[in-house]
PDB file of C-alpha atoms and ligand atoms in Angstrom:
ATOM      1  CA  MET A   1     100.261 -71.930 -20.459  1.00 98.00           C
ATOM      2  CA  ASN A   2     102.679 -73.142 -23.049  1.00 98.00           C
ATOM      3  CA  THR A   3     105.944 -73.273 -21.010  1.00 98.00           C
ATOM      4  CA  THR A   4     108.101 -73.404 -24.201  1.00 98.00           C
ATOM      5  CA  GLY A   5     108.844 -70.854 -26.998  1.00 98.00           C
ATOM      6  CA  ASN A   6     108.216 -67.627 -24.851  1.00 98.00           C
ATOM      7  CA  THR A   7     110.134 -64.423 -24.238  1.00 99.00           C
ATOM      8  CA  ILE A   8     109.443 -63.986 -20.419  1.00 99.00           C
ATOM      9  CA  PHE A   9     110.224 -61.120 -18.128  1.00 99.00           C
ATOM     10  CA  ILE A  10     110.363 -62.089 -14.510  1.00 98.00           C
ATOM     11  CA  THR A  11     110.241 -59.277 -11.848  1.00 98.00           C
ATOM     12  CA  GLY A  12     112.191 -60.198  -8.775  1.00 98.00           C
ATOM     13  CA  GLY A  13     113.830 -62.846 -11.027  1.00 98.00           C
ATOM     14  CA  GLY A  14     117.434 -62.507  -9.431  1.00 98.00           C
ATOM     15  CA  SER A  15     116.717 -64.556  -6.266  1.00 98.00           C
ATOM     16  CA  GLY A  16     114.176 -66.634  -4.524  1.00 98.00           C
ATOM     17  CA  ILE A  17     111.111 -68.058  -6.313  1.00 98.00           C
ATOM     18  CA  GLY A  18     111.726 -65.735  -9.154  1.00 98.00           C
ATOM     19  CA  ARG A  19     115.091 -67.093  -9.753  1.00 98.00           C
ATOM     20  CA  GLY A  20     113.685 -70.546  -9.558  1.00 98.00           C
ATOM     21  CA  LEU A  21     111.055 -69.945 -12.023  1.00 98.00           C
ATOM     22  CA  ALA A  22     113.634 -67.952 -14.315  1.00 98.00           C
ATOM     23  CA  GLU A  23     116.037 -70.824 -14.337  1.00 98.00           C
ATOM     24  CA  ALA A  24     113.224 -73.529 -15.021  1.00 98.00           C
ATOM     25  CA  PHE A  25     112.184 -71.704 -18.100  1.00 99.00           C
ATOM     26  CA  HIS A  26     115.508 -70.922 -19.266  1.00 98.00           C
ATOM     27  CA  LYS A  27     116.298 -74.683 -19.018  1.00 98.00           C
ATOM     28  CA  LEU A  28     113.235 -75.223 -21.162  1.00 98.00           C
ATOM     29  CA  GLY A  29     114.483 -72.981 -23.977  1.00 98.00           C
ATOM     30  CA  ASN A  30     112.571 -69.758 -23.290  1.00 98.00           C
ATOM     31  CA  LYS A  31     114.271 -66.388 -23.491  1.00 98.00           C
ATOM     32  CA  VAL A  32     114.443 -65.103 -20.024  1.00 99.00           C
ATOM     33  CA  ILE A  33     114.969 -61.680 -18.848  1.00 99.00           C
ATOM     34  CA  ILE A  34     115.026 -60.841 -15.096  1.00 99.00           C
ATOM     35  CA  GLY A  35     114.528 -57.493 -13.199  1.00 98.00           C
ATOM     36  CA  GLY A  36     115.224 -56.556  -9.843  1.00 98.00           C
ATOM     37  CA  ARG A  37     116.832 -53.567  -7.727  1.00 98.00           C
ATOM     38  CA  ARG A  38     120.136 -55.003  -7.027  1.00 98.00           C
ATOM     39  CA  GLU A  39     122.187 -55.145 -10.207  1.00 98.00           C
ATOM     40  CA  SER A  40     124.962 -57.501  -8.566  1.00 98.00           C
ATOM     41  CA  VAL A  41     122.321 -60.204  -7.719  1.00 98.00           C
ATOM     42  CA  LEU A  42     120.858 -60.155 -11.263  1.00 98.00           C
ATOM     43  CA  ALA A  43     124.278 -60.077 -12.823  1.00 98.00           C
ATOM     44  CA  ALA A  44     125.339 -63.179 -10.743  1.00 98.00           C
ATOM     45  CA  THR A  45     122.042 -65.056 -11.687  1.00 98.00           C
ATOM     46  CA  ALA A  46     122.396 -64.123 -15.233  1.00 98.00           C
ATOM     47  CA  ALA A  47     126.158 -65.308 -15.415  1.00 98.00           C
ATOM     48  CA  ALA A  48     125.100 -68.717 -14.071  1.00 98.00           C
ATOM     49  CA  ASN A  49     122.613 -69.142 -16.823  1.00 98.00           C
ATOM     50  CA  PRO A  50     124.427 -68.140 -20.066  1.00 98.00           C
ATOM     51  CA  GLY A  51     121.666 -66.337 -22.436  1.00 98.00           C
ATOM     52  CA  MET A  52     119.682 -64.998 -19.612  1.00 98.00           C
ATOM     53  CA  GLU A  53     119.370 -61.248 -19.719  1.00 98.00           C
ATOM     54  CA  PHE A  54     118.767 -58.899 -16.891  1.00 98.00           C
ATOM     55  CA  ILE A  55     117.563 -55.229 -16.447  1.00 98.00           C
ATOM     56  CA  VAL A  56     117.710 -53.019 -13.095  1.00 98.00           C
ATOM     57  CA  PHE A  57     113.970 -52.572 -12.399  1.00 98.00           C
ATOM     58  CA  ASP A  58     111.907 -51.277  -9.472  1.00 98.00           C
ATOM     59  CA  ALA A  59     108.431 -52.571  -9.322  1.00 98.00           C
ATOM     60  CA  ALA A  60     107.584 -49.954  -6.673  1.00 98.00           C
ATOM     61  CA  SER A  61     108.705 -47.125  -9.057  1.00 98.00           C
ATOM     62  CA  PRO A  62     106.420 -45.777 -11.736  1.00 98.00           C
ATOM     63  CA  GLU A  63     109.485 -44.008 -13.457  1.00 98.00           C
ATOM     64  CA  SER A  64     111.393 -47.417 -13.382  1.00 98.00           C
ATOM     65  CA  ILE A  65     108.509 -49.336 -14.715  1.00 98.00           C
ATOM     66  CA  THR A  66     107.835 -46.861 -17.645  1.00 98.00           C
ATOM     67  CA  ALA A  67     111.466 -46.764 -18.645  1.00 98.00           C
ATOM     68  CA  GLY A  68     111.915 -50.588 -18.163  1.00 98.00           C
ATOM     69  CA  THR A  69     108.904 -51.591 -20.288  1.00 98.00           C
ATOM     70  CA  ALA A  70     110.101 -49.325 -23.080  1.00 98.00           C
ATOM     71  CA  GLU A  71     113.330 -50.707 -22.931  1.00 98.00           C
ATOM     72  CA  LEU A  72     112.283 -54.209 -22.728  1.00 98.00           C
ATOM     73  CA  THR A  73     109.797 -54.141 -25.572  1.00 98.00           C
ATOM     74  CA  GLN A  74     112.062 -52.558 -27.803  1.00 98.00           C
ATOM     75  CA  ARG A  75     115.082 -54.902 -27.215  1.00 98.00           C
ATOM     76  CA  PHE A  76     112.746 -58.024 -27.099  1.00 98.00           C
ATOM     77  CA  PRO A  77     109.919 -57.443 -29.491  1.00 98.00           C
ATOM     78  CA  THR A  78     108.621 -61.046 -29.101  1.00 98.00           C
ATOM     79  CA  LEU A  79     108.233 -60.665 -25.234  1.00 98.00           C
ATOM     80  CA  ASN A  80     105.000 -62.170 -24.520  1.00 98.00           C
ATOM     81  CA  VAL A  81     104.962 -63.380 -20.854  1.00 99.00           C
ATOM     82  CA  VAL A  82     105.355 -61.103 -17.628  1.00 99.00           C
ATOM     83  CA  ILE A  83     105.663 -62.899 -14.266  1.00 99.00           C
ATOM     84  CA  ASN A  84     104.837 -60.421 -11.604  1.00 99.00           C
ATOM     85  CA  ASN A  85     106.838 -61.977  -8.986  1.00 98.00           C
ATOM     86  CA  ALA A  86     108.476 -59.179  -6.991  1.00 98.00           C
ATOM     87  CA  GLY A  87     107.147 -58.960  -3.459  1.00 98.00           C
ATOM     88  CA  VAL A  88     107.891 -57.606  -0.102  1.00 98.00           C
ATOM     89  CA  GLN A  89     106.660 -58.923   3.452  1.00 97.00           C
ATOM     90  CA  TRP A  90     106.709 -57.257   6.806  1.00 97.00           C
ATOM     91  CA  GLN A  91     105.418 -57.980  10.443  1.00 97.00           C
ATOM     92  CA  HIS A  92     103.017 -55.576  12.082  1.00 97.00           C
ATOM     93  CA  ASN A  93     101.571 -55.693  15.389  1.00 97.00           C
ATOM     94  CA  PHE A  94      98.733 -53.262  16.004  1.00 97.00           C
ATOM     95  CA  ALA A  95      98.332 -54.659  19.550  1.00 97.00           C
ATOM     96  CA  THR A  96     101.921 -53.351  20.548  1.00 97.00           C
ATOM     97  CA  GLN A  97     103.175 -50.791  18.058  1.00 95.00           C
ATOM     98  CA  ALA A  98     103.110 -47.409  19.221  1.00 95.00           C
ATOM     99  CA  VAL A  99     102.807 -45.986  15.664  1.00 96.00           C
ATOM    100  CA  LEU A 100     102.182 -47.362  12.175  1.00 96.00           C
ATOM    101  CA  ASP A 101     105.560 -48.328  10.262  1.00 97.00           C
ATOM    102  CA  GLU A 102     104.682 -46.139   7.371  1.00 97.00           C
ATOM    103  CA  THR A 103     107.890 -47.065   5.507  1.00 98.00           C
ATOM    104  CA  SER A 104     107.328 -50.834   5.537  1.00 97.00           C
ATOM    105  CA  VAL A 105     103.550 -50.582   5.024  1.00 98.00           C
ATOM    106  CA  ALA A 106     104.092 -48.364   1.898  1.00 98.00           C
ATOM    107  CA  SER A 107     106.749 -50.670   0.516  1.00 98.00           C
ATOM    108  CA  GLU A 108     104.303 -53.601   0.814  1.00 98.00           C
ATOM    109  CA  ILE A 109     101.611 -51.638  -0.874  1.00 98.00           C
ATOM    110  CA  ASP A 110     103.958 -49.985  -3.491  1.00 98.00           C
ATOM    111  CA  THR A 111     105.453 -53.292  -4.666  1.00 98.00           C
ATOM    112  CA  ASN A 112     102.815 -55.899  -4.152  1.00 98.00           C
ATOM    113  CA  ILE A 113      99.691 -54.011  -5.154  1.00 98.00           C
ATOM    114  CA  LEU A 114     100.761 -50.935  -7.114  1.00 98.00           C
ATOM    115  CA  GLY A 115     103.668 -52.701  -8.636  1.00 98.00           C
ATOM    116  CA  ILE A 116     101.392 -55.369 -10.232  1.00 98.00           C
ATOM    117  CA  LEU A 117      98.765 -52.790 -11.394  1.00 98.00           C
ATOM    118  CA  ARG A 118     101.420 -50.671 -13.217  1.00 98.00           C
ATOM    119  CA  VAL A 119     103.497 -53.348 -14.442  1.00 99.00           C
ATOM    120  CA  SER A 120     100.269 -54.996 -16.004  1.00 98.00           C
ATOM    121  CA  ALA A 121      99.096 -51.734 -17.347  1.00 98.00           C
ATOM    122  CA  ALA A 122     102.481 -50.861 -18.798  1.00 98.00           C
ATOM    123  CA  PHE A 123     103.019 -54.237 -20.776  1.00 99.00           C
ATOM    124  CA  LEU A 124      99.354 -54.854 -21.774  1.00 98.00           C
ATOM    125  CA  PRO A 125      99.474 -52.667 -25.145  1.00 98.00           C
ATOM    126  CA  HIS A 126     102.510 -54.656 -26.260  1.00 98.00           C
ATOM    127  CA  LEU A 127     101.153 -58.212 -24.854  1.00 98.00           C
ATOM    128  CA  LYS A 128      97.907 -57.595 -26.741  1.00 98.00           C
ATOM    129  CA  GLN A 129      99.741 -57.401 -29.987  1.00 98.00           C
ATOM    130  CA  GLN A 130     101.433 -60.932 -29.347  1.00 98.00           C
ATOM    131  CA  PRO A 131      99.505 -63.758 -30.901  1.00 98.00           C
ATOM    132  CA  ALA A 132      99.671 -65.548 -27.407  1.00 98.00           C
ATOM    133  CA  ALA A 133     100.655 -63.907 -24.108  1.00 98.00           C
ATOM    134  CA  THR A 134     100.372 -64.763 -20.310  1.00 99.00           C
ATOM    135  CA  ILE A 135     100.425 -62.493 -17.214  1.00 99.00           C
ATOM    136  CA  VAL A 136     101.376 -64.590 -14.239  1.00 99.00           C
ATOM    137  CA  ASN A 137     100.742 -62.954 -10.841  1.00 98.00           C
ATOM    138  CA  LEU A 138     102.225 -64.499  -7.616  1.00 98.00           C
ATOM    139  CA  THR A 139      99.836 -64.259  -4.753  1.00 98.00           C
ATOM    140  CA  SER A 140     100.192 -66.634  -1.625  1.00 98.00           C
ATOM    141  CA  GLY A 141      98.304 -69.347   0.137  1.00 98.00           C
ATOM    142  CA  LEU A 142      98.069 -66.262   2.727  1.00 97.00           C
ATOM    143  CA  ALA A 143      95.875 -64.464   0.183  1.00 98.00           C
ATOM    144  CA  PHE A 144      93.225 -66.999   1.163  1.00 97.00           C
ATOM    145  CA  THR A 145      93.681 -67.618   4.899  1.00 97.00           C
ATOM    146  CA  PRO A 146      95.813 -64.581   6.444  1.00 97.00           C
ATOM    147  CA  MET A 147      98.653 -65.247   8.902  1.00 97.00           C
ATOM    148  CA  ALA A 148      98.017 -62.306  11.394  1.00 97.00           C
ATOM    149  CA  VAL A 149     101.564 -61.514  11.963  1.00 97.00           C
ATOM    150  CA  TYR A 150     101.830 -60.190   8.276  1.00 97.00           C
ATOM    151  CA  PRO A 151      98.482 -58.375   8.302  1.00 98.00           C
ATOM    152  CA  VAL A 152      99.181 -55.911   5.335  1.00 98.00           C
ATOM    153  CA  TYR A 153     101.154 -58.431   3.252  1.00 98.00           C
ATOM    154  CA  CYS A 154      98.348 -60.661   3.535  1.00 98.00           C
ATOM    155  CA  ALA A 155      95.847 -57.993   2.398  1.00 98.00           C
ATOM    156  CA  THR A 156      97.817 -57.255  -0.467  1.00 98.00           C
ATOM    157  CA  LYS A 157      98.058 -60.847  -1.639  1.00 98.00           C
ATOM    158  CA  ALA A 158      94.115 -60.992  -1.153  1.00 98.00           C
ATOM    159  CA  PHE A 159      94.044 -57.749  -3.323  1.00 98.00           C
ATOM    160  CA  VAL A 160      96.051 -59.241  -6.065  1.00 98.00           C
ATOM    161  CA  HIS A 161      93.802 -62.384  -6.015  1.00 98.00           C
ATOM    162  CA  SER A 162      90.720 -60.368  -6.513  1.00 98.00           C
ATOM    163  CA  PHE A 163      92.417 -58.071  -9.052  1.00 98.00           C
ATOM    164  CA  THR A 164      93.811 -61.222 -10.979  1.00 98.00           C
ATOM    165  CA  MET A 165      90.095 -62.526 -11.375  1.00 98.00           C
ATOM    166  CA  SER A 166      88.871 -59.465 -12.968  1.00 98.00           C
ATOM    167  CA  LEU A 167      91.858 -58.767 -15.153  1.00 98.00           C
ATOM    168  CA  ARG A 168      91.448 -62.424 -16.353  1.00 98.00           C
ATOM    169  CA  HIS A 169      87.678 -61.667 -17.198  1.00 98.00           C
ATOM    170  CA  GLN A 170      88.411 -58.226 -18.800  1.00 98.00           C
ATOM    171  CA  LEU A 171      91.247 -59.905 -21.043  1.00 98.00           C
ATOM    172  CA  ARG A 172      89.153 -62.928 -21.892  1.00 97.00           C
ATOM    173  CA  GLU A 173      88.564 -61.757 -25.530  1.00 97.00           C
ATOM    174  CA  THR A 174      92.155 -60.840 -26.057  1.00 98.00           C
ATOM    175  CA  SER A 175      95.291 -62.951 -26.770  1.00 98.00           C
ATOM    176  CA  VAL A 176      96.448 -62.386 -23.051  1.00 98.00           C
ATOM    177  CA  ARG A 177      95.769 -65.210 -20.523  1.00 98.00           C
ATOM    178  CA  VAL A 178      96.038 -64.194 -16.948  1.00 98.00           C
ATOM    179  CA  ILE A 179      97.209 -66.710 -14.273  1.00 98.00           C
ATOM    180  CA  GLU A 180      97.636 -66.602 -10.560  1.00 98.00           C
ATOM    181  CA  LEU A 181     100.370 -68.622  -9.107  1.00 98.00           C
ATOM    182  CA  ALA A 182      99.840 -69.032  -5.210  1.00 98.00           C
ATOM    183  CA  PRO A 183     103.013 -70.441  -3.485  1.00 98.00           C
ATOM    184  CA  PRO A 184     102.880 -71.923  -0.089  1.00 97.00           C
ATOM    185  CA  TRP A 185     105.889 -71.291   2.520  1.00 96.00           C
ATOM    186  CA  VAL A 186     108.926 -71.607   0.460  1.00 97.00           C
ATOM    187  CA  ALA A 187     112.459 -71.391   1.869  1.00 96.00           C
ATOM    188  CA  THR A 188     113.735 -68.004   0.434  1.00 95.00           C
ATOM    189  CA  ASP A 189     114.880 -64.853   1.915  1.00 92.00           C
ATOM    190  CA  LEU A 190     111.363 -63.197   1.941  1.00 92.00           C
ATOM    191  CA  ALA A 191     111.174 -63.414   5.843  1.00 75.00           C
ATOM    192  CA  ALA A 192     114.667 -62.961   6.555  1.00 69.00           C
ATOM    193  CA  ALA A 193     114.744 -59.433   7.461  1.00 59.00           C
ATOM    194  CA  GLN A 194     111.936 -60.008   9.928  1.00 60.00           C
ATOM    195  CA  PRO A 195     112.545 -59.085  13.633  1.00 54.00           C
ATOM    196  CA  GLU A 196     111.525 -62.728  14.503  1.00 57.00           C
ATOM    197  CA  GLN A 197     110.465 -65.602  12.447  1.00 57.00           C
ATOM    198  CA  ALA A 198     106.735 -66.184  12.704  1.00 57.00           C
ATOM    199  CA  GLU A 199     105.177 -69.212  14.273  1.00 59.00           C
ATOM    200  CA  HIS A 200     104.126 -71.477  11.580  1.00 62.00           C
ATOM    201  CA  GLY A 201     102.769 -74.189  13.713  1.00 63.00           C
ATOM    202  CA  ASP A 202     103.748 -77.631  12.128  1.00 65.00           C
ATOM    203  CA  MET A 203     104.225 -76.313   8.654  1.00 73.00           C
ATOM    204  CA  LYS A 204     107.821 -76.387   7.195  1.00 86.00           C
ATOM    205  CA  PRO A 205     108.954 -74.271   4.358  1.00 94.00           C
ATOM    206  CA  LEU A 206     109.102 -76.252   0.998  1.00 96.00           C
ATOM    207  CA  PRO A 207     112.619 -76.353  -0.490  1.00 97.00           C
ATOM    208  CA  LEU A 208     112.919 -73.983  -3.672  1.00 97.00           C
ATOM    209  CA  ALA A 209     113.646 -76.807  -6.016  1.00 98.00           C
ATOM    210  CA  ASP A 210     110.563 -78.601  -4.932  1.00 98.00           C
ATOM    211  CA  PHE A 211     108.331 -75.657  -5.328  1.00 98.00           C
ATOM    212  CA  THR A 212     109.766 -74.829  -8.673  1.00 98.00           C
ATOM    213  CA  THR A 213     109.195 -78.332  -9.931  1.00 98.00           C
ATOM    214  CA  ALA A 214     105.600 -78.367  -8.678  1.00 98.00           C
ATOM    215  CA  ALA A 215     104.896 -74.602  -9.944  1.00 98.00           C
ATOM    216  CA  MET A 216     106.251 -75.646 -13.395  1.00 98.00           C
ATOM    217  CA  ALA A 217     104.085 -78.575 -13.640  1.00 98.00           C
ATOM    218  CA  ALA A 218     101.085 -76.581 -12.546  1.00 98.00           C
ATOM    219  CA  LEU A 219     102.005 -73.837 -15.093  1.00 98.00           C
ATOM    220  CA  ALA A 220     102.224 -76.405 -17.845  1.00 98.00           C
ATOM    221  CA  THR A 221      98.328 -77.144 -17.353  1.00 98.00           C
ATOM    222  CA  ASP A 222      95.495 -75.063 -18.587  1.00 97.00           C
ATOM    223  CA  GLY A 223      94.834 -74.124 -15.049  1.00 97.00           C
ATOM    224  CA  GLU A 224      94.554 -70.369 -14.317  1.00 97.00           C
ATOM    225  CA  GLU A 225      94.194 -70.274 -10.314  1.00 97.00           C
ATOM    226  CA  LEU A 226      97.295 -72.519  -9.105  1.00 98.00           C
ATOM    227  CA  PRO A 227      97.729 -72.913  -5.390  1.00 98.00           C
ATOM    228  CA  ILE A 228     100.908 -75.005  -4.929  1.00 98.00           C
ATOM    229  CA  ALA A 229     101.526 -77.768  -2.360  1.00 97.00           C
ATOM    230  CA  ASN A 230     100.205 -76.391   1.157  1.00 95.00           C
ATOM    231  CA  ALA A 231      98.749 -73.283  -0.634  1.00 97.00           C
ATOM    232  CA  GLN A 232      95.922 -75.676  -1.745  1.00 96.00           C
ATOM    233  CA  PHE A 233      94.256 -76.165   1.807  1.00 96.00           C
ATOM    234  CA  LEU A 234      94.646 -72.532   2.561  1.00 96.00           C
ATOM    235  CA  HIS A 235      92.904 -71.786  -0.653  1.00 96.00           C
ATOM    236  CA  ASP A 236      90.202 -74.396  -0.473  1.00 94.00           C
ATOM    237  CA  SER A 237      89.570 -73.480   3.186  1.00 93.00           C
ATOM    238  CA  SER A 238      88.391 -69.940   1.878  1.00 93.00           C
ATOM    239  CA  VAL A 239      87.489 -70.131  -1.626  1.00 92.00           C
ATOM    240  CA  ALA A 240      83.859 -71.928  -1.809  1.00 91.00           C
ATOM    241  CA  PRO A 241      83.510 -74.502  -4.499  1.00 90.00           C
ATOM    242  CA  GLN A 242      80.702 -72.562  -6.168  1.00 93.00           C
ATOM    243  CA  ALA A 243      82.954 -69.155  -6.259  1.00 91.00           C
ATOM    244  CA  THR A 244      83.636 -69.482  -9.890  1.00 89.00           C
ATOM    245  CA  LYS A 245      79.966 -69.933 -10.815  1.00 92.00           C
ATOM    246  CA  VAL A 246      79.035 -67.068  -8.551  1.00 93.00           C
ATOM    247  CA  PHE A 247      81.662 -65.029 -10.218  1.00 92.00           C
ATOM    248  CA  ALA A 248      80.352 -66.001 -13.809  1.00 92.00           C
ATOM    249  CA  MET A 249      76.871 -65.042 -12.633  1.00 94.00           C
ATOM    250  CA  ILE A 250      77.600 -61.623 -11.401  1.00 95.00           C
ATOM    251  CA  ASN A 251      79.970 -60.712 -14.206  1.00 96.00           C
ATOM    252  CA  GLY A 252      78.091 -62.348 -17.162  1.00 88.00           C
ATOM    253  CA  ALA A 253      79.483 -60.943 -20.461  1.00 73.00           C
ATOM    254  CA  HIS A 254      80.415 -57.596 -18.885  1.00 73.00           C
TER     255      HIS A 254
HETATM  256  N1  NAP B   1     108.797 -67.565   0.161  1.00 72.74           N
HETATM  257  C1  NAP B   1     107.504 -67.707   0.369  1.00 72.74           C
HETATM  258  O1  NAP B   1     107.147 -68.555   1.524  1.00 72.74           O
HETATM  259  C2  NAP B   1     106.304 -67.220  -0.479  1.00 72.74           C
HETATM  260  C3  NAP B   1     105.278 -67.710  -0.168  1.00 72.74           C
HETATM  261  C4  NAP B   1     104.082 -67.112  -0.925  1.00 72.74           C
HETATM  262  C5  NAP B   1     104.267 -66.187  -1.833  1.00 72.74           C
HETATM  263  N2  NAP B   1     105.539 -65.766  -1.939  1.00 72.74           N
HETATM  264  C6  NAP B   1     105.533 -64.802  -2.994  1.00 72.74           C
HETATM  265  O2  NAP B   1     106.638 -65.099  -4.055  1.00 72.74           O
HETATM  266  C7  NAP B   1     107.172 -63.979  -4.593  1.00 72.74           C
HETATM  267  C8  NAP B   1     108.736 -64.037  -4.299  1.00 72.74           C
HETATM  268  O3  NAP B   1     108.935 -64.183  -3.104  1.00 72.74           O
HETATM  269  P1  NAP B   1     110.368 -64.815  -2.405  1.00 72.74           P
HETATM  270  O4  NAP B   1     110.089 -65.830  -1.302  1.00 72.74           O
HETATM  271  O5  NAP B   1     111.213 -65.412  -3.705  1.00 72.74           O
HETATM  272  O6  NAP B   1     111.079 -63.417  -2.041  1.00 72.74           O
HETATM  273  P2  NAP B   1     112.512 -63.011  -1.951  1.00 72.74           P
HETATM  274  O7  NAP B   1     113.496 -64.250  -1.628  1.00 72.74           O
HETATM  275  O8  NAP B   1     112.561 -62.056  -0.840  1.00 72.74           O
HETATM  276  O9  NAP B   1     112.966 -62.462  -3.473  1.00 72.74           O
HETATM  277  C9  NAP B   1     112.226 -61.324  -3.740  1.00 72.74           C
HETATM  278  C10 NAP B   1     112.780 -60.920  -5.054  1.00 72.74           C
HETATM  279  O10 NAP B   1     112.090 -59.821  -5.333  1.00 72.74           O
HETATM  280  C11 NAP B   1     112.890 -58.737  -5.651  1.00 72.74           C
HETATM  281  N3  NAP B   1     112.210 -57.515  -5.433  1.00 72.74           N
HETATM  282  C12 NAP B   1     111.705 -57.043  -4.210  1.00 72.74           C
HETATM  283  N4  NAP B   1     111.093 -55.788  -4.191  1.00 72.74           N
HETATM  284  C13 NAP B   1     111.141 -55.410  -5.453  1.00 72.74           C
HETATM  285  C14 NAP B   1     110.999 -54.320  -6.367  1.00 72.74           C
HETATM  286  N5  NAP B   1     110.165 -53.315  -5.665  1.00 72.74           N
HETATM  287  N6  NAP B   1     111.191 -54.333  -7.633  1.00 72.74           N
HETATM  288  C15 NAP B   1     111.856 -55.325  -8.200  1.00 72.74           C
HETATM  289  N7  NAP B   1     112.119 -56.489  -7.655  1.00 72.74           N
HETATM  290  C16 NAP B   1     111.988 -56.377  -6.309  1.00 72.74           C
HETATM  291  C17 NAP B   1     114.125 -58.874  -4.738  1.00 72.74           C
HETATM  292  O11 NAP B   1     115.531 -58.303  -5.587  1.00 72.74           O
HETATM  293  P3  NAP B   1     115.801 -56.835  -5.157  1.00 72.74           P
HETATM  294  O12 NAP B   1     115.805 -56.796  -3.563  1.00 72.74           O
HETATM  295  O13 NAP B   1     117.272 -56.866  -5.871  1.00 72.74           O
HETATM  296  O14 NAP B   1     114.833 -55.967  -5.752  1.00 72.74           O
HETATM  297  C18 NAP B   1     114.167 -60.319  -4.835  1.00 72.74           C
HETATM  298  O15 NAP B   1     114.848 -60.816  -5.886  1.00 72.74           O
HETATM  299  C19 NAP B   1     106.733 -62.690  -3.722  1.00 72.74           C
HETATM  300  O16 NAP B   1     105.517 -62.099  -4.525  1.00 72.74           O
HETATM  301  C20 NAP B   1     106.163 -63.408  -2.471  1.00 72.74           C
HETATM  302  O17 NAP B   1     105.092 -62.602  -1.905  1.00 72.74           O
HETATM  303  C21 NAP B   1     106.651 -66.154  -1.430  1.00 72.74           C
END
């Protein structure tokens, strides 16, 4: 994608990976608007990056998405990039739990799956009017090879990988390109609220700055499925080399 000259909305842009991407795009001169649930976090990030804007936006709430989309497209008519970054992750152990933790399962599905479907659908009528637009969906290396302590999270990311392929295909004759960005394990707050850290074998989290540099370099290419750093081997061990050909074969021109 073209990484300059855009007006970009990033969900979950107040902290973590979203903030890293927001600041990198901001430094390149793009107009950047960040969204999230905690106003104080958004305000601090915007204050540290003069010219960056923010909106309180809950990607798990249909009402918030409807209101936020209306406000953003009205305030920023040139908005042409939406980065679906907001995500949550919880551990579940079906071997030991007495009951399903409905609240955390619902938050993973509402944010990681329904949030991306709703945000994409809400912005598409506007994006299709732009001469060049992009949707970037954040998945994970764990979309391709799950880590079993996060069984629902990994399945939500596999969902988004599959959905992103179909969305890209359906939009191929519009002005909207669709990119999947799959991070490896990155040092953020994502797993901070977990009862205990998962065992990651020999793997270490990538520092956020290193991830951001690698992700921006990948986004600046023509690539559409972008596993970053350690996410590459998790991707390659699951996605067969002929997968793109088979996808084209069963989809044809439909
Ligand atoms: N860190 C990793 O190792 C890793 C690896 C692979 C993929 N990813 C993916 O990368 C994305 C960002 O992860 P991260 O590590 O940066 O997580 P993070 O540090 O926990 O940050 C998540 C951000 O999303 C926001 N958010 C959460 N729920 C939201 C909602 N319903 N509506 C709007 N904003 C919401 C949070 O702000 P509020 O709480 O204020 O809303 C926060 O700013 C996620 O999709 C994650 O699955 C992360």
